């Protein structure tokens, strides 16, 4: 009997050791998405800046402060949540195209103190130095820049240009189809696979870099007036395009009175309307071609967006100041009983309505963890299921879980076998005795 107990203890000790060794591979993944987090602010407040990722760092370049245009170059480390100031861009400017390729940052065009520019300047992150390359064929502001298959694409209005870094040559590509950007001062764009997805005020246009052709995507749910896009890859969060920006609304003033027969009537009165800027985050599913909205945690415009490990960082920009506006207007008011039919008289009345305006630049750095983002209990990222925004992400086990289950099963079978083996021998010995 003692041999049986000793054998069971030894087997369970070994099984416990096996589980302790291999349990580090048991990865429990849980959804932690759809959250905004305030991170360390930039050293310098500015809007209209360029933001780009090189390796595991984010670079914030150029922009405009309350004093004017700047060439500031600051690097952010998301792991340490710290900023470092680097050598400034030679041409101080804002609203330019920015893209990174082979550890170099390309800044193209934009707006500076002298006007609209076409200059191309390149920052080498390894040497910490700037150089000048071939200028964009046209001058442009509010530009978008992206890298696809080792080439840099710059969107300027309806025009699309491609830059070859190895030869320092610009090439004109197929323009965005006419009228697809009608009414859009700004466009937002991001890259998914080999496609450049451009979101304008009322349309989505998709450029296939392999065929140099455009096709139309699903119309956005709201007429976004300005914004910036960032794409998640599907590795740590579902593959989506996040367009973060603002919708501009106009609240009209209307007078209310009565005609001579006593019926209600309406008519627009001066000054017409007040403007309100409403922040929004619109999410585009490039596979299904569907849109959804997520929680918006900020009030600002003209910021930069960078994506690292499928987490978005929204940096800088101008604050949106929300308040109220009082307007005094003349209203035709109907007064009954003055004459047989009554009469109208002009009176002054004051109305109050919400209004928002663009304020000073900020240095805020806000992190957005997308819906469906997954981390493990050990802090290591694992691939998530392709959940749509709003769906429950649930919980997932890594592939090491079945391995551990198999080990436990083997140990259990071995323990049972040993038990019956020693029991049989014990009974046999007892019978022999």
Coordinates of C-alpha atoms in Angstrom, one line a residue:
X1 CA 0.0 0.0 0.0
X2 CA 2.9 2.3 0.8
X3 CA 4.3 1.7 -2.6
X4 CA 1.1 2.7 -4.2
X5 CA 0.8 5.9 -2.3
X6 CA 4.5 6.7 -3.0
X7 CA 4.1 6.1 -6.7
X8 CA 1.0 8.3 -6.9
X9 CA 2.8 11.1 -5.1
X10 CA 5.8 10.8 -7.5
X11 CA 3.6 10.9 -10.6
X12 CA 1.6 13.9 -9.4
X13 CA 4.9 15.7 -8.5
X14 CA 6.1 15.1 -12.1
X15 CA 2.8 16.2 -13.6
X16 CA 2.8 19.4 -11.5
X17 CA 6.3 20.1 -12.7
X18 CA 5.2 19.5 -16.3
X19 CA 2.3 21.9 -15.9
X20 CA 4.5 24.5 -14.2
X21 CA 7.0 24.4 -17.1
X22 CA 4.5 24.5 -19.9
X23 CA 1.8 26.7 -18.3
X24 CA 3.8 29.8 -19.3
X25 CA 2.7 28.9 -22.8
X26 CA -1.0 29.1 -21.8
X27 CA -2.1 32.4 -23.2
X28 CA -5.4 33.9 -22.2
X29 CA -6.3 36.7 -24.6
X30 CA -8.9 39.3 -23.7
X31 CA -10.4 42.3 -25.4
X32 CA -9.2 45.7 -24.0
X33 CA -10.4 47.9 -26.9
X34 CA -12.5 51.0 -27.5
X35 CA -10.6 53.1 -25.0
X36 CA -8.9 56.5 -25.0
X37 CA -5.8 57.1 -22.9
X38 CA -3.9 60.3 -22.3
X39 CA -0.2 59.9 -22.9
X40 CA 2.8 62.2 -22.6
X41 CA 2.3 65.5 -24.5
X42 CA 4.6 66.8 -27.2
X43 CA 7.2 69.4 -26.1
X44 CA 5.7 71.9 -28.5
X45 CA 2.1 72.6 -29.2
X46 CA 1.2 72.8 -32.9
X47 CA -1.4 72.0 -35.5
X48 CA -1.1 71.0 -39.2
X49 CA 1.9 68.9 -38.3
X50 CA 3.1 65.7 -40.0
X51 CA 3.2 62.5 -38.0
X52 CA 4.8 59.2 -39.1
X53 CA 6.1 55.9 -37.7
X54 CA 9.7 54.7 -38.2
X55 CA 10.3 51.3 -36.5
X56 CA 8.7 51.4 -33.1
X57 CA 8.9 55.2 -32.7
X58 CA 6.6 58.1 -33.8
X59 CA 8.0 61.3 -35.3
X60 CA 6.1 64.6 -35.1
X61 CA 7.4 67.1 -37.7
X62 CA 6.6 70.7 -38.6
X63 CA 3.3 72.4 -38.1
X64 CA 2.1 75.8 -37.0
X65 CA 2.2 77.4 -33.5
X66 CA 0.7 80.7 -32.3
X67 CA 3.9 82.4 -33.5
X68 CA 3.8 80.9 -37.0
X69 CA 5.2 78.0 -39.0
X70 CA 7.9 75.7 -37.4
X71 CA 10.1 72.9 -38.5
X72 CA 10.2 71.1 -35.1
X73 CA 11.1 67.5 -35.2
X74 CA 10.2 65.4 -32.1
X75 CA 10.3 61.7 -31.5
X76 CA 8.0 59.7 -29.3
X77 CA 8.7 56.3 -27.7
X78 CA 5.3 54.6 -26.9
X79 CA 7.0 52.0 -24.7
X80 CA 8.6 54.6 -22.4
X81 CA 6.0 57.3 -23.0
X82 CA 8.8 59.9 -23.5
X83 CA 9.7 62.5 -26.1
X84 CA 13.1 63.6 -27.6
X85 CA 13.7 66.8 -29.6
X86 CA 15.7 66.3 -32.8
X87 CA 17.1 68.5 -35.5
X88 CA 14.4 70.6 -37.1
X89 CA 13.2 70.4 -40.7
X90 CA 15.0 73.1 -42.8
X91 CA 11.8 74.5 -44.3
X92 CA 9.3 75.4 -41.5
X93 CA 5.8 74.5 -42.8
X94 CA 2.5 72.8 -42.2
X95 CA -0.1 70.8 -44.1
X96 CA 2.5 68.8 -46.0
X97 CA 2.7 65.2 -47.1
X98 CA 4.8 62.9 -44.9
X99 CA 5.8 59.3 -45.4
X100 CA 8.6 57.0 -44.1
X101 CA 10.6 54.4 -46.1
X102 CA 13.8 52.6 -45.1
X103 CA 14.3 54.6 -41.9
X104 CA 14.0 57.9 -43.8
X105 CA 11.2 60.5 -43.4
X106 CA 10.0 62.3 -46.6
X107 CA 8.3 65.7 -46.2
X108 CA 6.7 67.1 -49.3
X109 CA 5.1 70.4 -50.2
X110 CA 2.8 72.2 -47.7
X111 CA 2.2 75.7 -46.6
X112 CA 4.9 78.0 -45.2
X113 CA 5.5 81.8 -44.6
X114 CA 6.3 82.3 -48.3
X115 CA 3.2 80.5 -49.5
X116 CA 2.4 77.1 -51.0
X117 CA 5.5 74.9 -51.4
X118 CA 6.7 71.9 -53.5
X119 CA 10.0 71.3 -51.7
X120 CA 10.9 67.7 -50.7
X121 CA 13.1 67.3 -47.6
X122 CA 14.3 64.0 -46.2
X123 CA 15.3 63.2 -42.6
X124 CA 17.6 60.2 -42.1
X125 CA 16.7 58.8 -38.7
X126 CA 20.0 56.9 -38.5
X127 CA 22.3 59.9 -39.1
X128 CA 20.0 62.5 -37.7
X129 CA 20.5 64.7 -40.7
X130 CA 18.3 66.4 -43.4
X131 CA 18.8 66.5 -47.2
X132 CA 16.9 68.0 -50.1
X133 CA 15.5 65.8 -52.9
X134 CA 13.6 66.5 -56.2
X135 CA 10.6 68.7 -55.6
X136 CA 7.0 67.7 -56.2
X137 CA 6.0 68.6 -59.8
X138 CA 3.3 71.0 -58.4
X139 CA 2.9 73.2 -55.4
X140 CA 0.4 71.9 -52.9
X141 CA -1.0 72.0 -49.4
X142 CA -3.3 69.7 -47.4
X143 CA -1.3 66.9 -49.0
X144 CA -1.4 63.1 -48.2
X145 CA 1.6 60.8 -48.4
X146 CA 1.8 57.0 -48.3
X147 CA 4.2 54.2 -49.1
X148 CA 3.1 51.3 -51.2
X149 CA 5.6 48.6 -52.4
X150 CA 8.6 50.8 -51.9
X151 CA 7.2 53.8 -53.7
X152 CA 5.9 57.1 -52.1
X153 CA 2.5 58.3 -53.3
X154 CA 1.4 61.9 -52.8
X155 CA -2.2 63.1 -53.2
X156 CA -2.6 66.8 -54.2
X157 CA -6.2 67.7 -54.9
X158 CA -7.3 65.4 -57.7
X159 CA -3.6 64.7 -58.7
X160 CA -1.6 61.7 -57.7
X161 CA 2.1 61.5 -58.0
X162 CA 4.5 58.7 -57.3
X163 CA 8.1 59.1 -56.1
X164 CA 10.9 56.6 -56.6
X165 CA 13.3 57.0 -53.6
X166 CA 16.1 55.0 -55.4
X167 CA 16.1 57.3 -58.5
X168 CA 14.8 60.6 -57.0
X169 CA 12.2 60.8 -59.8
X170 CA 8.5 61.9 -59.6
X171 CA 5.9 60.3 -62.0
X172 CA 2.3 61.5 -62.6
X173 CA -0.2 58.7 -62.0
X174 CA -3.9 58.4 -62.7
X175 CA -5.8 61.2 -61.2
X176 CA -8.8 60.8 -58.8
X177 CA -11.9 60.7 -61.0
X178 CA -13.5 64.1 -61.6
X179 CA -16.1 65.3 -59.1
X180 CA -15.4 62.6 -56.6
X181 CA -13.9 65.2 -54.2
X182 CA -16.5 67.8 -54.9
X183 CA -16.9 70.2 -51.9
X184 CA -13.9 68.7 -50.1
X185 CA -11.2 71.0 -48.9
X186 CA -9.5 68.2 -47.0
X187 CA -9.3 64.5 -47.7
X188 CA -8.2 61.7 -45.3
X189 CA -6.4 58.6 -46.5
X190 CA -4.7 55.4 -45.4
X191 CA -3.2 52.3 -46.9
X192 CA -4.7 48.8 -46.6
X193 CA -2.6 46.2 -48.3
X194 CA -1.8 47.7 -51.7
X195 CA -4.8 50.0 -51.7
X196 CA -4.9 53.7 -50.8
X197 CA -8.3 54.5 -49.4
X198 CA -9.3 58.2 -49.7
X199 CA -12.2 59.5 -47.7
X200 CA -13.6 62.9 -48.9
X201 CA -16.6 64.8 -47.7
X202 CA -19.1 62.6 -49.4
X203 CA -17.2 59.7 -51.1
X204 CA -14.7 57.0 -50.7
X205 CA -12.2 56.4 -53.6
X206 CA -9.8 53.5 -53.6
X207 CA -6.6 53.4 -55.5
X208 CA -5.0 50.1 -56.6
X209 CA -1.3 50.8 -56.8
X210 CA -0.8 47.5 -58.8
X211 CA -3.1 48.5 -61.6
X212 CA -3.0 52.4 -61.3
X213 CA -6.8 52.5 -61.2
X214 CA -9.4 54.0 -59.0
X215 CA -12.7 52.5 -57.8
X216 CA -15.5 53.8 -55.6
X217 CA -16.0 52.5 -52.1
X218 CA -19.0 52.9 -49.8
X219 CA -20.2 56.4 -49.1
X220 CA -19.4 57.6 -45.6
X221 CA -22.4 58.0 -43.3
X222 CA -21.6 61.7 -42.5
X223 CA -20.2 64.5 -44.6
X224 CA -16.9 64.9 -42.8
X225 CA -15.4 68.3 -43.3
X226 CA -11.9 67.5 -42.2
X227 CA -10.0 64.6 -40.7
X228 CA -7.1 62.2 -40.7
X229 CA -7.1 58.4 -41.3
X230 CA -5.1 55.6 -39.8
X231 CA -5.3 51.9 -40.6
X232 CA -5.1 48.8 -38.4
X233 CA -3.6 45.7 -40.0
X234 CA -5.6 42.9 -38.5
X235 CA -2.7 41.5 -36.5
X236 CA -3.6 42.9 -33.1
X237 CA -7.0 44.4 -34.0
X238 CA -9.5 43.9 -36.8
X239 CA -8.4 45.4 -40.2
X240 CA -10.1 48.8 -40.3
X241 CA -9.6 52.4 -41.4
X242 CA -10.3 54.9 -38.7
X243 CA -11.1 58.4 -40.0
X244 CA -10.9 60.8 -37.1
X245 CA -12.1 64.4 -37.7
X246 CA -15.0 66.7 -37.5
X247 CA -18.4 67.4 -39.0
X248 CA -19.4 71.1 -39.5
X249 CA -23.0 71.9 -38.8
X250 CA -25.0 75.1 -39.3
X251 CA -27.8 76.0 -37.0
X252 CA -30.3 78.3 -38.7
X253 CA -32.4 81.0 -37.1
X254 CA -36.1 81.0 -37.9
X255 CA -38.8 83.5 -37.0
X256 CA -42.2 82.3 -35.9
X257 CA -45.3 84.5 -36.3
X258 CA -48.8 84.4 -37.6
X259 CA -50.4 85.8 -40.7
X260 CA -53.5 88.0 -40.8
X261 CA -55.7 84.9 -40.7
X262 CA -54.0 83.6 -37.6
X263 CA -52.2 80.7 -39.2
X264 CA -48.6 80.0 -38.1
X265 CA -45.8 80.8 -40.6
X266 CA -42.1 80.6 -40.7
X267 CA -39.3 82.6 -42.3
X268 CA -35.6 82.8 -42.0
X269 CA -34.2 85.8 -40.2
X270 CA -30.8 87.5 -40.0
X271 CA -28.0 86.5 -39.4
X272 CA -28.9 83.1 -40.8
X273 CA -26.9 80.5 -38.8
X274 CA -24.1 79.8 -36.3
X275 CA -21.5 77.1 -36.9
X276 CA -20.8 74.1 -34.7
X277 CA -17.9 71.7 -35.2
X278 CA -18.8 68.2 -34.1
X279 CA -15.9 65.7 -33.5
X280 CA -16.4 62.2 -35.0
X281 CA -14.6 58.9 -35.5
X282 CA -15.9 56.8 -38.5
X283 CA -14.7 53.3 -39.0
X284 CA -14.5 51.6 -42.4
X285 CA -14.4 47.9 -43.0
X286 CA -12.5 47.5 -46.3
X287 CA -13.7 43.9 -46.7
X288 CA -17.4 44.3 -46.1
X289 CA -17.5 47.9 -47.3
X290 CA -19.4 49.0 -44.2
X291 CA -19.1 52.0 -41.9
X292 CA -19.6 52.4 -38.1
X293 CA -18.9 55.0 -35.5
X294 CA -16.9 54.6 -32.2
X295 CA -16.6 56.7 -29.1
X296 CA -14.9 60.1 -29.7
X297 CA -12.7 61.2 -26.8
X298 CA -11.5 64.7 -27.9
X299 CA -12.4 68.0 -29.4
X300 CA -9.7 69.1 -31.9
X301 CA -8.8 69.3 -35.6
X302 CA -5.6 69.4 -37.8
X303 CA -3.8 66.8 -35.7
X304 CA -1.6 63.9 -36.8
X305 CA -2.4 60.2 -36.5
X306 CA 0.2 57.4 -36.2
X307 CA -0.5 53.6 -35.8
X308 CA 1.9 51.2 -34.0
X309 CA 0.9 47.6 -33.3
X310 CA -2.7 48.5 -34.3
X311 CA -3.0 51.2 -31.6
X312 CA -3.7 54.8 -32.8
X313 CA -2.0 57.9 -31.5
X314 CA -3.6 61.2 -32.1
X315 CA -1.1 64.0 -31.7
X316 CA -1.3 67.8 -31.6
X317 CA -3.8 69.9 -33.5
X318 CA -6.1 72.8 -32.7
X319 CA -8.5 72.7 -29.9
X320 CA -12.2 73.1 -30.6
X321 CA -13.7 75.6 -28.2
X322 CA -17.4 75.0 -27.5
X323 CA -19.6 77.8 -26.2
X324 CA -22.7 79.8 -26.8
X325 CA -23.5 82.7 -29.1
X326 CA -26.2 85.4 -28.4
X327 CA -27.8 86.9 -31.5
X328 CA -30.1 89.9 -31.5
X329 CA -32.5 89.9 -34.4
X330 CA -35.6 91.8 -35.6
X331 CA -38.7 89.7 -35.6
X332 CA -42.1 90.4 -37.1
X333 CA -44.5 89.7 -34.3
X334 CA -48.3 89.5 -34.7
X335 CA -50.3 91.5 -32.2
X336 CA -54.0 90.6 -32.0
X337 CA -56.7 93.2 -31.2
X338 CA -54.8 96.3 -32.3
X339 CA -57.1 96.4 -35.3
X340 CA -59.9 94.2 -36.4
X341 CA -57.5 91.9 -38.2
X342 CA -54.6 92.5 -36.0
X343 CA -51.2 93.7 -37.2
X344 CA -47.5 92.9 -37.3
X345 CA -44.9 95.0 -35.6
X346 CA -41.1 94.8 -35.6
X347 CA -39.5 93.8 -32.2
X348 CA -36.0 92.9 -31.2
X349 CA -35.4 89.5 -29.6
X350 CA -32.2 87.7 -28.4
X351 CA -31.5 84.1 -29.2
X352 CA -28.8 81.8 -27.7
X353 CA -27.4 78.9 -29.6
X354 CA -24.4 76.5 -29.2
X355 CA -21.4 77.5 -31.3
X356 CA -17.8 76.1 -31.6
X357 CA -14.7 77.7 -33.0
X358 CA -11.1 76.5 -33.6
X359 CA -8.8 77.7 -30.9
X360 CA -5.1 77.6 -30.2
X361 CA -2.8 74.6 -31.0
X362 CA -2.3 71.9 -28.4
X363 CA 0.4 69.4 -27.6
X364 CA -2.0 66.6 -26.6
X365 CA -1.1 63.0 -27.3
X366 CA -4.1 60.7 -27.0
X367 CA -3.9 57.0 -27.5
X368 CA -6.9 55.0 -28.9
X369 CA -7.1 51.3 -28.5
X370 CA -9.5 50.0 -31.2
X371 CA -12.5 47.8 -30.7
X372 CA -11.5 44.1 -30.8
X373 CA -7.9 44.8 -29.7
X374 CA -6.4 41.8 -27.9
X375 CA -3.6 41.4 -25.4
X376 CA -2.5 38.3 -23.4
X377 CA -2.4 38.1 -19.7
X378 CA 1.4 38.0 -20.0
X379 CA 1.3 41.2 -22.0
X380 CA 2.2 39.6 -25.3
X381 CA 0.0 40.4 -28.3
X382 CA -1.8 37.6 -30.1
X383 CA -3.9 37.6 -33.3
X384 CA -7.5 38.4 -32.7
X385 CA -10.6 37.2 -34.4
X386 CA -11.9 39.6 -37.0
X387 CA -14.7 41.1 -34.8
X388 CA -16.7 44.0 -36.1
X389 CA -16.9 47.2 -34.0
X390 CA -19.5 46.7 -31.3
X391 CA -19.4 43.0 -31.3
X392 CA -18.2 41.1 -28.2
X393 CA -14.6 40.0 -28.6
X394 CA -14.9 37.3 -26.0
X395 CA -11.9 35.3 -24.8
X396 CA -9.4 33.2 -26.8
X397 CA -6.8 30.6 -25.9
X398 CA -3.5 30.2 -27.7
X399 CA -2.5 27.0 -29.4
X400 CA -0.4 26.0 -26.4
X401 CA -3.5 25.2 -24.4
X402 CA -4.2 21.9 -26.2
X403 CA -0.6 20.9 -25.6
X404 CA -1.0 21.3 -21.9
X405 CA -4.3 19.5 -21.9
X406 CA -2.6 16.6 -23.7
X407 CA 0.2 16.5 -21.1
X408 CA -2.3 16.4 -18.2
X409 CA -4.2 13.6 -20.0
X410 CA -1.0 11.6 -20.5
X411 CA 0.0 12.1 -16.8
X412 CA -3.5 11.1 -15.7
X413 CA -3.4 7.9 -17.8
X414 CA 0.1 7.0 -16.5
X415 CA -1.1 7.6 -12.9
X416 CA -4.1 5.3 -13.3
X417 CA -1.9 2.7 -15.0
X418 CA 0.6 2.7 -12.1
X419 CA -2.2 2.5 -9.6
X420 CA -3.7 -0.6 -11.1
X421 CA -0.2 -2.1 -11.7
X422 CA 0.8 -1.9 -8.1
X423 CA -2.6 -2.9 -6.8
X424 CA -2.5 -6.0 -8.9
X425 CA 1.0 -6.9 -7.7
X426 CA 0.0 -6.2 -4.1
X427 CA -3.0 -8.5 -4.4
X428 CA -0.9 -11.1 -6.1
X429 CA 1.7 -11.0 -3.4
X430 CA -0.9 -11.1 -0.7
X431 CA -2.5 -14.2 -2.3
X432 CA 0.9 -15.9 -2.6
X433 CA 1.5 -15.2 1.0

